[in-house]
């Protein structure tokens, strides 16, 4: 359950909010929208702060603070994860709710973006205390969430068990069984096939599409994956299964590189639940060195701010697909773009998770469930289509794929707000 990469993500949030606003402004200007539309979309419409009590195992009652941010619901209900982390803060959930709006717009699912969080450290809490926090948080935000209002999901340090407690609590409050209240549930409670690998599958589809654009054959293509956690490990496996040669991987402690290709199955077997595996090797290199190694495709799947103004010139790959949130700074994006490197941005590449969450919600609403194969097929259709729209927008507006993704992602929300007469 514990997701080490996300610790860094909270630090990234300090300027995440502002840099998101900068690109949203640029995207709306490219689309010809007046400033009033930017004023509407530059921050969430609603952010709720809650303080709620939880009885701890030692008998004392402790107060916890949580947030739920809802960016804009012009298109449809709000959707976005809930993180449990000691560094959760209001600015972070606000920025992440805006990213969720962009992702939903890019993959064309009828949601606005949301994000929630509770300031706590699940690594220091018992199972029962975690249940208390999960239920307490849902009670505290219950008035603004619901299957047709705002649908939460797992995020940093939260998992399907936590979703199960949350849906149970919501069902009690609402006095009806409401599986569509939350996604990322266990399969027996209405969860969807393919949810756990959805992000890595989505990234893999983007790699395939990017390779086609560059006339690159994935068989034998040399791939470096930074990070070997949930996203990075599945990705390495999927790349390997496609016939690519994974020449480098890393974790928080270092990296390994072998131009003849790494034994991915062995690494998967040996990695621990935190995505650590390089400690088993002697000839490791640093993460910085790994990023500059020779390869065809680079997939940052660890933490933010890895490719910066400093090392963008050293990147050897001709394709970069961002599985992590914010691995490339805006300055580095410009340098890579000038160098002719095709960069598939995070808001597109990592949208597989929210796409399958949407499928889970649809299945809950229908009361009819799709097979793993059906989910995989629908995910592929959505992501291939999203990639095409973003790629075409980048050609049409003569901008890099990141700005193009923002243009595609924000357009529908701006249009819906216009039709509703909000701006
Ligand atoms: P994880 O915690 O499971 O794994 C993170 C990996 O990165 C681990 O191998 C860890 O050792 C490594 N790492 C940590 N700090 C590092 C550092 N400073 N340098 C290099 N490596 C480091 O996390 P995850 O779920 O795989 O997420 C990875 C990235 O993908 C994050 O940016 C996350 O936001 C993004 N993402 C993940 C999902 C998902 O479904 N898992 C969805 C969307 C986006």
XYZ file of C-alpha atoms and ligand atoms in Angstrom:
467
model
C 0.000 0.000 0.000
C 2.795 2.420 0.857
C 3.874 4.516 -2.081
C 7.320 6.019 -1.529
C 7.446 8.199 -4.631
C 4.655 10.341 -3.407
C 6.659 11.820 -0.555
C 8.517 13.896 -3.108
C 5.288 14.821 -4.818
C 4.163 16.939 -1.929
C 7.303 19.093 -2.285
C 6.611 19.421 -5.986
C 3.212 20.886 -5.159
C 4.701 24.145 -3.930
C 5.049 25.384 -7.475
C 2.764 22.817 -9.119
C -0.239 25.069 -8.610
C 1.393 28.110 -10.226
C 2.965 26.223 -13.123
C -0.405 24.566 -13.828
C -2.015 27.989 -13.945
C 0.667 29.244 -16.376
C -0.038 26.473 -18.895
C -3.829 26.681 -18.466
C -3.595 30.395 -19.301
C -1.474 29.670 -22.373
C -3.855 26.915 -23.483
C -6.952 29.128 -23.148
C -5.202 31.929 -25.027
C -4.297 29.517 -27.853
C -7.998 28.610 -28.046
C -8.954 32.286 -28.163
C -10.864 32.375 -24.870
C -11.073 35.718 -23.022
C -9.512 36.274 -19.617
C -12.809 35.681 -17.768
C -12.649 31.988 -18.732
C -9.145 31.810 -17.293
C -10.368 33.543 -14.123
C -13.030 30.816 -13.785
C -10.694 27.881 -14.399
C -7.483 29.074 -12.746
C -8.493 27.584 -9.405
C -11.001 25.142 -7.942
C -14.598 26.286 -7.499
C -14.771 24.672 -4.099
C -12.313 23.423 -1.485
C -13.658 22.054 1.775
C -11.486 21.782 4.888
C -12.689 19.376 7.567
C -11.561 18.514 11.082
C -12.860 15.245 12.462
C -12.278 13.050 15.536
C -10.938 9.495 15.525
C -10.629 7.289 18.582
C -7.123 5.842 18.644
C -6.090 2.400 19.906
C -4.861 3.825 23.233
C -8.369 5.165 23.960
C -7.614 8.839 23.291
C -9.454 10.892 20.674
C -7.313 12.608 18.052
C -8.435 15.312 15.613
C -7.477 14.973 11.931
C -7.605 17.576 9.173
C -8.675 16.713 5.643
C -9.536 18.463 2.400
C -11.660 17.889 -0.670
C -11.079 20.131 -3.666
C -13.476 20.304 -6.633
C -12.067 22.113 -9.638
C -15.058 22.562 -11.939
C -18.221 20.536 -12.471
C -19.458 22.107 -15.719
C -18.869 18.845 -17.642
C -20.087 16.336 -15.062
C -19.444 15.075 -11.533
C -16.081 15.526 -9.871
C -13.555 12.659 -9.903
C -10.234 12.271 -8.155
C -8.276 10.356 -5.540
C -7.852 10.737 -1.794
C -4.351 10.622 -0.328
C -3.369 9.937 3.262
C -0.001 11.566 3.864
C 1.667 13.689 6.573
C 2.494 16.424 4.043
C -0.958 16.784 2.495
C -1.841 20.470 2.225
C -4.562 22.591 0.696
C -2.397 23.951 -2.112
C -1.448 20.437 -3.155
C -4.990 19.083 -3.351
C -6.096 22.187 -5.255
C -3.359 21.784 -7.869
C -3.948 18.052 -8.207
C -7.689 18.601 -8.676
C -6.861 20.822 -11.665
C -4.654 18.078 -13.144
C -7.539 15.651 -12.808
C -9.735 18.016 -14.836
C -7.105 18.072 -17.569
C -6.700 14.276 -17.576
C -10.469 13.721 -17.786
C -10.729 16.199 -20.644
C -7.859 14.544 -22.519
C -9.288 11.025 -22.307
C -12.791 12.385 -22.880
C -14.558 11.086 -19.809
C -17.451 13.165 -18.444
C -15.913 14.407 -15.213
C -14.461 17.505 -13.636
C -11.312 17.114 -11.559
C -11.135 16.647 -7.821
C -8.663 15.585 -5.165
C -8.807 14.955 -1.458
C -6.447 14.236 1.362
C -6.066 13.712 5.079
C -2.999 14.811 7.020
C -1.872 11.566 8.657
C 0.802 8.902 8.402
C -0.761 5.495 7.655
C 2.630 3.825 8.224
C 2.292 4.655 11.911
C -1.335 3.623 12.314
C -3.044 0.342 13.051
C -5.581 -1.260 10.718
C -8.396 -0.183 13.044
C -7.168 3.418 13.293
C -6.975 3.588 9.490
C -10.548 2.413 9.317
C -11.513 5.190 11.764
C -9.839 7.829 9.584
C -11.437 6.474 6.400
C -14.928 6.482 7.890
C -14.423 9.817 9.705
C -13.270 11.523 6.516
C -16.280 10.280 4.537
C -18.676 11.452 7.259
C -16.996 14.853 7.252
C -17.173 15.398 3.472
C -20.428 13.487 2.864
C -22.475 16.570 1.993
C -20.415 17.449 -1.078
C -19.666 13.944 -2.438
C -21.817 11.175 -3.913
C -22.197 9.001 -7.030
C -23.574 11.909 -9.081
C -21.630 14.694 -7.364
C -18.064 13.723 -6.588
C -16.555 10.236 -6.836
C -13.313 9.661 -4.869
C -10.663 6.976 -5.613
C -7.353 5.694 -4.203
C -4.218 7.808 -4.325
C -1.047 8.062 -2.251
C -1.052 5.627 0.699
C -4.688 4.619 0.149
C -5.875 1.350 -1.374
C -8.864 -0.856 -2.127
C -9.426 -1.727 1.572
C -9.718 1.971 2.397
C -12.127 2.418 -0.529
C -14.182 -0.482 0.892
C -14.528 1.209 4.308
C -15.379 4.489 2.624
C -18.108 3.017 0.403
C -19.549 1.168 3.388
C -19.681 4.377 5.420
C -21.269 6.300 2.576
C -23.864 3.575 2.011
C -24.811 3.774 5.702
C -25.161 7.556 5.582
C -27.161 7.547 2.358
C -29.219 4.505 3.392
C -28.784 2.725 0.077
C -26.073 0.591 -1.444
C -24.001 3.024 -3.509
C -21.047 1.277 -5.176
C -20.764 4.203 -7.624
C -19.742 6.493 -4.744
C -16.074 5.524 -5.049
C -13.751 3.648 -7.421
C -10.716 1.459 -6.841
C -12.836 -0.926 -4.747
C -12.141 -4.632 -4.284
C -13.697 -6.640 -7.156
C -16.290 -8.238 -4.815
C -17.608 -4.784 -3.891
C -17.977 -3.654 -7.501
C -14.358 -2.940 -8.411
C -13.224 -3.233 -12.002
C -10.855 -5.611 -13.688
C -7.672 -3.927 -14.849
C -7.706 -1.087 -12.306
C -4.361 -2.049 -10.705
C -2.414 -2.089 -13.968
C -4.385 0.693 -15.678
C -1.764 3.416 -15.312
C 1.072 1.250 -16.661
C -1.162 -0.002 -19.507
C -2.021 3.568 -20.432
C 1.643 4.570 -20.469
C 2.453 1.516 -22.606
C -0.214 2.518 -25.147
C 1.313 6.009 -25.310
C 4.765 4.482 -25.858
C 3.366 2.411 -28.752
C 1.707 5.439 -30.346
C 4.783 7.636 -29.909
C 6.990 4.918 -31.451
C 4.665 4.742 -34.465
C 4.962 8.501 -34.945
C 8.738 8.191 -34.929
C 8.767 5.099 -37.155
C 10.424 3.177 -34.335
C 9.957 -0.591 -34.001
C 9.391 -1.479 -30.348
C 10.952 -4.901 -30.869
C 14.511 -4.432 -29.727
C 14.015 -0.747 -28.845
C 16.180 0.175 -25.852
C 14.098 1.427 -22.930
C 15.069 3.029 -19.629
C 12.468 3.139 -16.853
C 13.208 5.376 -13.865
C 11.450 4.011 -10.765
C 10.455 0.412 -10.095
C 7.313 0.876 -7.992
C 3.686 0.259 -8.953
C 3.955 2.143 -12.217
C 7.592 1.422 -13.148
C 7.603 -2.305 -12.454
C 4.439 -3.098 -14.456
C 5.709 -0.835 -17.205
C 9.047 -2.607 -17.411
C 7.172 -5.888 -17.652
C 4.843 -4.621 -20.384
C 7.766 -3.173 -22.362
C 9.658 -6.437 -22.009
C 6.576 -8.397 -23.156
C 6.363 -6.172 -26.242
C 9.869 -7.268 -27.205
C 11.613 -4.067 -26.151
C 14.986 -4.320 -24.444
C 14.784 -2.745 -20.972
C 18.391 -1.598 -20.529
C 18.011 0.455 -17.359
C 15.833 0.717 -14.276
C 16.207 2.520 -10.957
C 14.810 3.072 -7.505
C 15.404 5.655 -4.779
C 18.832 4.156 -3.965
C 20.408 3.924 -7.407
C 20.135 2.509 -10.894
C 21.296 -0.454 -12.956
C 22.099 -0.368 -16.637
C 23.052 -3.141 -19.053
C 23.141 -2.447 -22.772
C 22.363 -6.121 -23.449
C 19.067 -5.820 -21.545
C 18.086 -6.588 -17.936
C 16.388 -9.728 -16.653
C 13.032 -8.118 -15.868
C 11.351 -11.227 -14.487
C 14.196 -11.667 -11.997
C 13.996 -8.012 -10.945
C 10.225 -8.230 -10.505
C 10.613 -11.286 -8.325
C 13.244 -9.603 -6.170
C 11.799 -6.116 -5.748
C 10.232 -5.291 -2.386
C 6.822 -3.679 -1.824
C 8.431 -0.215 -1.864
C 9.835 -0.790 -5.365
C 13.429 -1.259 -4.170
C 15.697 -3.695 -5.971
C 19.040 -2.030 -6.785
C 20.361 -2.801 -3.278
C 20.912 -6.365 -4.518
C 23.520 -5.206 -7.048
C 27.076 -3.973 -6.692
C 27.668 -2.066 -9.915
C 24.993 0.539 -9.547
C 25.005 4.047 -10.975
C 23.094 7.128 -9.855
C 19.635 8.089 -11.107
C 21.191 11.156 -12.728
C 23.684 8.987 -14.632
C 20.916 6.643 -15.720
C 18.908 9.457 -17.304
C 21.906 10.363 -19.494
C 22.518 6.780 -20.670
C 22.035 5.713 -24.258
C 18.512 4.504 -25.066
C 15.657 5.032 -27.518
C 12.814 5.532 -25.046
C 12.991 7.050 -21.574
C 10.114 6.585 -19.121
C 10.386 8.590 -15.896
C 8.152 6.684 -13.453
C 9.466 7.813 -10.078
C 9.269 11.357 -8.736
C 8.936 14.979 -9.881
C 11.609 17.325 -11.249
C 14.030 14.734 -12.643
C 14.663 16.292 -16.054
C 15.620 19.897 -15.543
C 17.307 22.778 -17.359
C 20.607 21.270 -16.152
C 20.396 17.744 -17.586
C 17.919 18.138 -20.485
C 20.840 18.455 -22.904
C 22.243 15.070 -21.755
C 19.139 13.015 -22.553
C 19.878 10.470 -25.302
C 16.361 9.145 -25.876
C 14.346 10.320 -28.859
C 11.054 9.599 -27.068
C 10.178 10.429 -23.450
C 6.883 9.233 -21.983
C 6.074 10.641 -18.537
C 4.526 8.038 -16.248
C 5.353 10.073 -13.130
C 3.605 13.314 -12.260
C 5.739 16.333 -13.164
C 9.109 14.633 -13.883
C 10.133 17.334 -16.381
C 10.288 21.037 -15.579
C 8.800 23.614 -17.946
C 12.308 24.885 -18.875
C 13.483 21.343 -19.650
C 10.351 20.737 -21.754
C 11.378 23.679 -23.954
C 14.945 22.391 -24.352
C 13.793 18.861 -25.226
C 11.276 20.200 -27.691
C 13.968 22.295 -29.419
C 16.136 19.182 -29.613
C 13.319 17.408 -31.479
C 12.670 14.879 -28.718
C 9.044 13.684 -28.636
C 7.785 14.155 -25.084
C 4.435 12.610 -24.147
C 3.279 14.570 -21.057
C 2.068 13.158 -17.749
C -1.501 14.459 -18.062
C -1.911 12.248 -21.125
C 0.449 9.334 -20.409
C -0.719 8.639 -16.845
C -4.470 9.021 -17.545
C -5.057 5.248 -17.741
C -5.922 5.100 -14.026
C -8.755 7.618 -14.147
C -10.011 6.042 -17.388
C -10.482 2.633 -15.778
C -11.930 4.338 -12.688
C -14.536 5.792 -15.030
C -15.241 2.308 -16.415
C -15.696 1.078 -12.842
C -18.256 3.827 -12.148
C -20.113 3.063 -15.408
C -20.281 -0.640 -14.490
C -21.582 0.267 -11.008
C -24.273 2.478 -12.530
C -25.294 -0.274 -14.983
C -25.030 -3.114 -12.495
C -23.376 -5.080 -15.287
C -19.690 -5.955 -15.335
C -17.150 -6.217 -18.165
C -14.389 -8.791 -18.519
C -10.695 -7.932 -18.219
C -10.407 -8.176 -22.013
C -13.290 -5.762 -22.548
C -11.737 -3.243 -20.142
C -8.341 -3.561 -21.864
C -9.969 -2.950 -25.268
C -11.888 0.115 -24.072
C -8.787 1.529 -22.366
C -6.806 1.110 -25.559
C -9.481 2.874 -27.650
C -9.611 5.825 -25.237
C -5.855 6.257 -24.945
C -5.142 5.845 -28.668
C -7.796 8.424 -29.408
C -6.481 10.780 -26.714
C -2.935 10.459 -28.031
C -4.112 11.273 -31.537
C -6.050 14.339 -30.396
C -3.069 15.694 -28.464
C -0.592 14.925 -31.247
C -2.841 16.565 -33.839
C -3.339 19.605 -31.593
C 0.436 19.936 -31.224
C 0.766 20.014 -35.026
C -2.191 22.306 -35.547
C -1.093 24.864 -32.943
C 2.634 24.235 -33.555
C 3.269 23.683 -29.850
C 4.870 20.920 -27.796
C 2.765 17.954 -26.642
C 2.474 19.350 -23.094
C 0.788 22.567 -24.143
C -1.226 20.600 -26.715
C -2.459 18.265 -23.950
C -3.564 21.260 -21.870
C -5.347 22.706 -24.923
C -7.233 19.435 -25.450
C -7.827 18.960 -21.715
C -9.228 22.401 -20.926
C -11.290 23.003 -24.070
C -14.336 20.921 -23.117
C -14.543 22.472 -19.659
C -14.342 25.972 -21.084
C -17.050 25.150 -23.647
C -19.324 23.550 -21.033
C -18.925 26.581 -18.758
C -19.866 28.826 -21.683
C -22.982 26.781 -22.527
C -24.067 26.879 -18.901
C -23.758 30.650 -19.013
C -21.112 30.807 -16.287
C -18.769 32.982 -18.356
P 5.816 3.824 -5.948
O 6.010 4.464 -4.624
O 5.130 2.516 -6.024
O 7.244 3.644 -6.637
C 8.136 4.710 -6.759
C 9.458 4.219 -7.288
O 10.316 5.374 -7.433
C 10.182 3.270 -6.347
O 10.916 2.343 -7.092
C 11.114 4.205 -5.578
O 12.255 3.521 -5.066
C 11.499 5.161 -6.673
N 11.988 6.451 -6.166
C 11.579 7.130 -5.052
N 12.290 8.254 -4.924
C 13.145 8.294 -5.959
C 14.140 9.212 -6.394
N 14.382 10.337 -5.710
N 14.818 8.942 -7.521
C 14.564 7.802 -8.227
N 13.654 6.903 -7.872
C 12.954 7.142 -6.758
O 5.069 4.912 -6.870
P 4.191 4.687 -8.180
O 2.780 4.447 -7.823
O 4.912 3.722 -9.064
O 4.245 6.149 -8.817
C 5.371 6.609 -9.535
C 5.011 7.904 -10.231
O 3.924 7.680 -11.120
C 4.551 9.022 -9.279
O 4.948 10.272 -9.800
C 3.055 8.914 -9.355
O 2.413 10.116 -9.038
C 2.867 8.564 -10.811
N 1.559 7.948 -11.039
C 1.282 6.707 -10.531
C 0.051 6.156 -10.731
C -0.285 4.784 -10.229
O -1.380 4.296 -10.548
N 0.589 4.110 -9.514
C -0.939 6.885 -11.437
C -0.625 8.136 -11.968
C 0.647 8.670 -11.744
